[in-house]
N, CA, C and O of each residue as an XYZ file, in Angstrom:
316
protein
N     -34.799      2.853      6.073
C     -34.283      1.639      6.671
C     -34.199      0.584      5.568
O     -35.018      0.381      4.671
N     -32.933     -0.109      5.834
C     -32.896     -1.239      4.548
C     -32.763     -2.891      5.345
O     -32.006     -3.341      6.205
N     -33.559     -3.290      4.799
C     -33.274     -4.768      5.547
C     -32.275     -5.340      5.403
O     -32.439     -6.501      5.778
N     -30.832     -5.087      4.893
C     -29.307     -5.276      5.461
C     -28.642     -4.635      4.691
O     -29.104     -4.079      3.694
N     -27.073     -4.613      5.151
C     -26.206     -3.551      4.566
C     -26.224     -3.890      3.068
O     -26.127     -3.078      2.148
N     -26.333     -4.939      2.995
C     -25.897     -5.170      0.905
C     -27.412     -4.640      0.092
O     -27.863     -5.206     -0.904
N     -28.058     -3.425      0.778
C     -29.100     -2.860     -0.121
C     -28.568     -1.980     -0.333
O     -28.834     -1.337     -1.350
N     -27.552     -1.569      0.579
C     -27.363      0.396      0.598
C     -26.365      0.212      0.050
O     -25.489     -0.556      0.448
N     -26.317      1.011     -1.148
C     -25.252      1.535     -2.308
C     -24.687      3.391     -1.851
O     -25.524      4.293     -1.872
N     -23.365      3.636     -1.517
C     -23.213      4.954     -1.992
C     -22.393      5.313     -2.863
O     -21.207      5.020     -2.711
N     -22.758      5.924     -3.816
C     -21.520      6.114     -4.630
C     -21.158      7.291     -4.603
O     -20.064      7.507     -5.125
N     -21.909      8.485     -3.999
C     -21.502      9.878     -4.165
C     -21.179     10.211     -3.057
O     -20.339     11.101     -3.191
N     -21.394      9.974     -1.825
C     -21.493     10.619     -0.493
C     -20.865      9.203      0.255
O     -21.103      8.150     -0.335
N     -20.087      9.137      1.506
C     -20.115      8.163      2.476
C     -20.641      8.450      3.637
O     -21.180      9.544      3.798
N     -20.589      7.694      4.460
C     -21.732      7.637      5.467
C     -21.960      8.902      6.287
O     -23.019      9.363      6.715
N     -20.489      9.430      6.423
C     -20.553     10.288      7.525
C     -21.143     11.601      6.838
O     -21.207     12.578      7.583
N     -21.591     11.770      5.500
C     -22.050     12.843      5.127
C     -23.314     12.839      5.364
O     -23.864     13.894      5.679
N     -24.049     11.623      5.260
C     -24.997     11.828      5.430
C     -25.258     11.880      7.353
O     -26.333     12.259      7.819
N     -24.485     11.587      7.940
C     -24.526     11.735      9.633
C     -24.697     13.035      9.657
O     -25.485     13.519     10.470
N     -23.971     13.852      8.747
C     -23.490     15.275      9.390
C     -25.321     15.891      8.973
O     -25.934     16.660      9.713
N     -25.703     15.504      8.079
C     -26.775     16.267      7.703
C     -27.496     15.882      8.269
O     -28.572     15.927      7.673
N     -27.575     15.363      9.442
C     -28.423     14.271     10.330
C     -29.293     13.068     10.482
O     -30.010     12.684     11.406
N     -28.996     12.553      9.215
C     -29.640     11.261      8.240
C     -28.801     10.241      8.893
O     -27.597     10.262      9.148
N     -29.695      9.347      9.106
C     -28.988      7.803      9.848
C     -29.282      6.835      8.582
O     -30.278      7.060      7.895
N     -28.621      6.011      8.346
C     -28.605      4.620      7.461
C     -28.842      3.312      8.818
O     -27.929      2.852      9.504
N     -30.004      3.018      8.892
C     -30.139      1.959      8.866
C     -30.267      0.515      8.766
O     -30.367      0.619      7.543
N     -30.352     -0.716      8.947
C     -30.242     -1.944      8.725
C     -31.157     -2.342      9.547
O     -31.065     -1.781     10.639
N     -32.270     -3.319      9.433
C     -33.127     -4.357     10.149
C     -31.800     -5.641     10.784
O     -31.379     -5.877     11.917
N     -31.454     -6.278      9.314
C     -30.274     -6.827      9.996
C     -28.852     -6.912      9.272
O     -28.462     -6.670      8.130
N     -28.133     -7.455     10.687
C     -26.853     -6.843     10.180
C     -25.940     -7.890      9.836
O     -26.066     -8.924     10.490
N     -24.833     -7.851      8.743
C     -24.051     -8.862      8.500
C     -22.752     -9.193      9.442
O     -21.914     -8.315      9.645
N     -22.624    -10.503     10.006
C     -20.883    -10.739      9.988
C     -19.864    -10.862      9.192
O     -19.687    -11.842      8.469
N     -18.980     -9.700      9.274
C     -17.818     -9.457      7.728
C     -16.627    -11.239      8.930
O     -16.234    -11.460     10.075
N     -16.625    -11.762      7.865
C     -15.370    -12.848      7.800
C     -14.211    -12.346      7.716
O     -13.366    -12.344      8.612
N     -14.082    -11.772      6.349
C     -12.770    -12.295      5.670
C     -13.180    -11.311      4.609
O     -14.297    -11.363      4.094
N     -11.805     -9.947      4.112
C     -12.211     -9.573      2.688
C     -10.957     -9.983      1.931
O      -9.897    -10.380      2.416
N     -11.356     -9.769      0.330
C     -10.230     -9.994     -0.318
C     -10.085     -8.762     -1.174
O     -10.899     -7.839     -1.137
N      -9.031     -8.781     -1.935
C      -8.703     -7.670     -2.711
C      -8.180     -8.579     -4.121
O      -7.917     -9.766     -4.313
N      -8.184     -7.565     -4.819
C      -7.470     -8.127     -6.379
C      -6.886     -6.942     -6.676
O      -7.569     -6.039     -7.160
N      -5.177     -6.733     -6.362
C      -4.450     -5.847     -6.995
C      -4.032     -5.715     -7.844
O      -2.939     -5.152     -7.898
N      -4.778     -6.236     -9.157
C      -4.655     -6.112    -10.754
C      -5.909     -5.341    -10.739
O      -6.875     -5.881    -10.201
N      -6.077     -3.950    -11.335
C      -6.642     -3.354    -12.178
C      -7.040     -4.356    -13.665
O      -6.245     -5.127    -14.202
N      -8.082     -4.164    -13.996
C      -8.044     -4.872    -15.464
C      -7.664     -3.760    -17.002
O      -8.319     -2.757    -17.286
N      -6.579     -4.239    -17.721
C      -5.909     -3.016    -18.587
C      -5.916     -2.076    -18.154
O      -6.590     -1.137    -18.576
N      -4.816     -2.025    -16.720
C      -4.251     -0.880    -16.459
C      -3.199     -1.104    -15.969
O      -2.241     -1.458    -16.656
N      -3.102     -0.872    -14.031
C      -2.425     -1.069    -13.524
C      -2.535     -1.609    -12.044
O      -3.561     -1.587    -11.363
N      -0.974     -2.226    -11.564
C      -1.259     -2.742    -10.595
C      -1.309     -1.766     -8.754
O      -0.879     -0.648     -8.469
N      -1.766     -2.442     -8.186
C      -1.905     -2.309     -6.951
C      -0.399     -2.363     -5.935
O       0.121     -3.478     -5.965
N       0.223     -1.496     -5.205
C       1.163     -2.511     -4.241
C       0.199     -3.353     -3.289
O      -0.584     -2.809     -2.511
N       0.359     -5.013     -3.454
C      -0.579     -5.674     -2.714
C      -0.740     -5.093     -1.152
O      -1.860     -4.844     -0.706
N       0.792     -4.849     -0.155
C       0.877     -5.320      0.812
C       0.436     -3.692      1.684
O       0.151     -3.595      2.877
N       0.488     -2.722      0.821
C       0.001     -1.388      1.146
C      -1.013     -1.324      1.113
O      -1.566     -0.549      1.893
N      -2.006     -2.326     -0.066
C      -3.606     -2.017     -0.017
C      -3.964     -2.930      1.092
O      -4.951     -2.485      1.679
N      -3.486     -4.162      1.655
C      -3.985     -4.569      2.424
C      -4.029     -3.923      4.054
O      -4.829     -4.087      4.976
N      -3.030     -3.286      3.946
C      -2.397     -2.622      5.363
C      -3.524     -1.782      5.648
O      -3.927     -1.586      6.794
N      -4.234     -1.095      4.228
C      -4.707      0.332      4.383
C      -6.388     -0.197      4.896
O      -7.047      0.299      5.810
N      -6.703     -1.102      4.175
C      -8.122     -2.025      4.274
C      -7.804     -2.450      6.105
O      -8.645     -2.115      6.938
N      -6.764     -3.056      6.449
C      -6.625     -3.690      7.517
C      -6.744     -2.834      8.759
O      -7.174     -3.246      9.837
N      -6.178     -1.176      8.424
C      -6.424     -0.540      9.418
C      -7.569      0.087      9.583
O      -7.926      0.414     10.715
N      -8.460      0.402      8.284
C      -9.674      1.150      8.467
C     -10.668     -0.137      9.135
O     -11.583      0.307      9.829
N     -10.616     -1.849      9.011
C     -11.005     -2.611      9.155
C     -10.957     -3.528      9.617
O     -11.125     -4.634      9.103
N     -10.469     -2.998     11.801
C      -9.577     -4.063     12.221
C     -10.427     -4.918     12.883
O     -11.492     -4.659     13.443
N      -9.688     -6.252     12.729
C     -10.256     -7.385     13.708
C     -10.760     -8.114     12.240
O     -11.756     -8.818     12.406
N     -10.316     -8.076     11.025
C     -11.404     -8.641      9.719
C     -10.201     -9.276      8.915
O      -9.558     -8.267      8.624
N      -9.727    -10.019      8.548
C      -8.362    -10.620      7.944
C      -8.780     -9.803      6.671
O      -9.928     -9.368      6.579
N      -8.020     -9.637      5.873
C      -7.522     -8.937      4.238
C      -6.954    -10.168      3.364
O      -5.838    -10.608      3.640
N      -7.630    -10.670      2.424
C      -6.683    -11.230      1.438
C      -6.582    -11.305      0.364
O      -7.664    -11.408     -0.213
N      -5.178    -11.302     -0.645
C      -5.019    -11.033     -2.164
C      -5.488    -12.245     -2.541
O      -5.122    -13.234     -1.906
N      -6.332    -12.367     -3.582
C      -6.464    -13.310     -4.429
C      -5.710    -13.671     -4.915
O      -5.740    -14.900     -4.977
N      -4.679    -13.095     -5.507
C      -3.510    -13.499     -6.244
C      -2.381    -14.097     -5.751
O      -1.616    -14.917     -6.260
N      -2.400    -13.392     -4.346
C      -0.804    -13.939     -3.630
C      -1.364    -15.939     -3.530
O      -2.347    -16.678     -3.470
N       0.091    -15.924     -3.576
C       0.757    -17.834     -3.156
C      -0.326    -17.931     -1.999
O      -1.238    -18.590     -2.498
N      -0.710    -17.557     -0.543
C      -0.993    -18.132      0.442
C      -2.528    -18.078      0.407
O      -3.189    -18.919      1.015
N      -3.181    -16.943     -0.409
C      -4.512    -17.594     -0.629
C      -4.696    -18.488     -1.503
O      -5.743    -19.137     -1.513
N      -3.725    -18.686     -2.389
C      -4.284    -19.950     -3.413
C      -4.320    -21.077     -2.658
O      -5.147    -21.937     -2.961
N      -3.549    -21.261     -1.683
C      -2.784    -22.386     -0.807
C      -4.097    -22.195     -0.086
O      -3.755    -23.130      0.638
N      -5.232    -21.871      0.374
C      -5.989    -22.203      1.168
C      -7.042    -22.799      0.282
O      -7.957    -23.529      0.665
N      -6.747    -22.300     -1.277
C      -8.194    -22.781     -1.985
C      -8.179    -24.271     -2.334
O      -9.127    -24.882     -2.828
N      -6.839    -24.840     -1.978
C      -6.395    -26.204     -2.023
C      -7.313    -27.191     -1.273
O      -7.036    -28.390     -1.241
């Protein structure tokens, strides 16, 4: 058990692997997700299509707004 989601790191396995092996991930407590953002610049590489990564975030993650850092309309909110 971890006293909230931002302890638990996976980098090899996602959750449901460990479900299948019958291991539960726990939380004492739990966070409210707001708002995520994305940055579809790779650094020295390449880019992202913004409006596909957001679509793809938006459907695994509905009811949670998606936003590019980069696009015009989030800068316009940092105003």
């Amino acid at each position: 058990m971890a006293g909230d989601p931002t302890r638990v790191f996976l980098s090899r396995r996602g959750p449901s692997w460990y479900r299948r092996q019958g291991l539960a991930i726990e939380v004492l407590q739990t966070i409210e997700l707001k708002v995520i953002t994305v940055n579809p610049l790779a650094p020295q590489s390449h880019r992202f299509d913004s409006r596909r990564l957001r679509d793809l975030i938006e459907s695994a993650v509905p009811d949670v707004p998606v936003l590019d850092v980069l696009d015009s309309s989030y800068l316009a909110l940092a105003k």
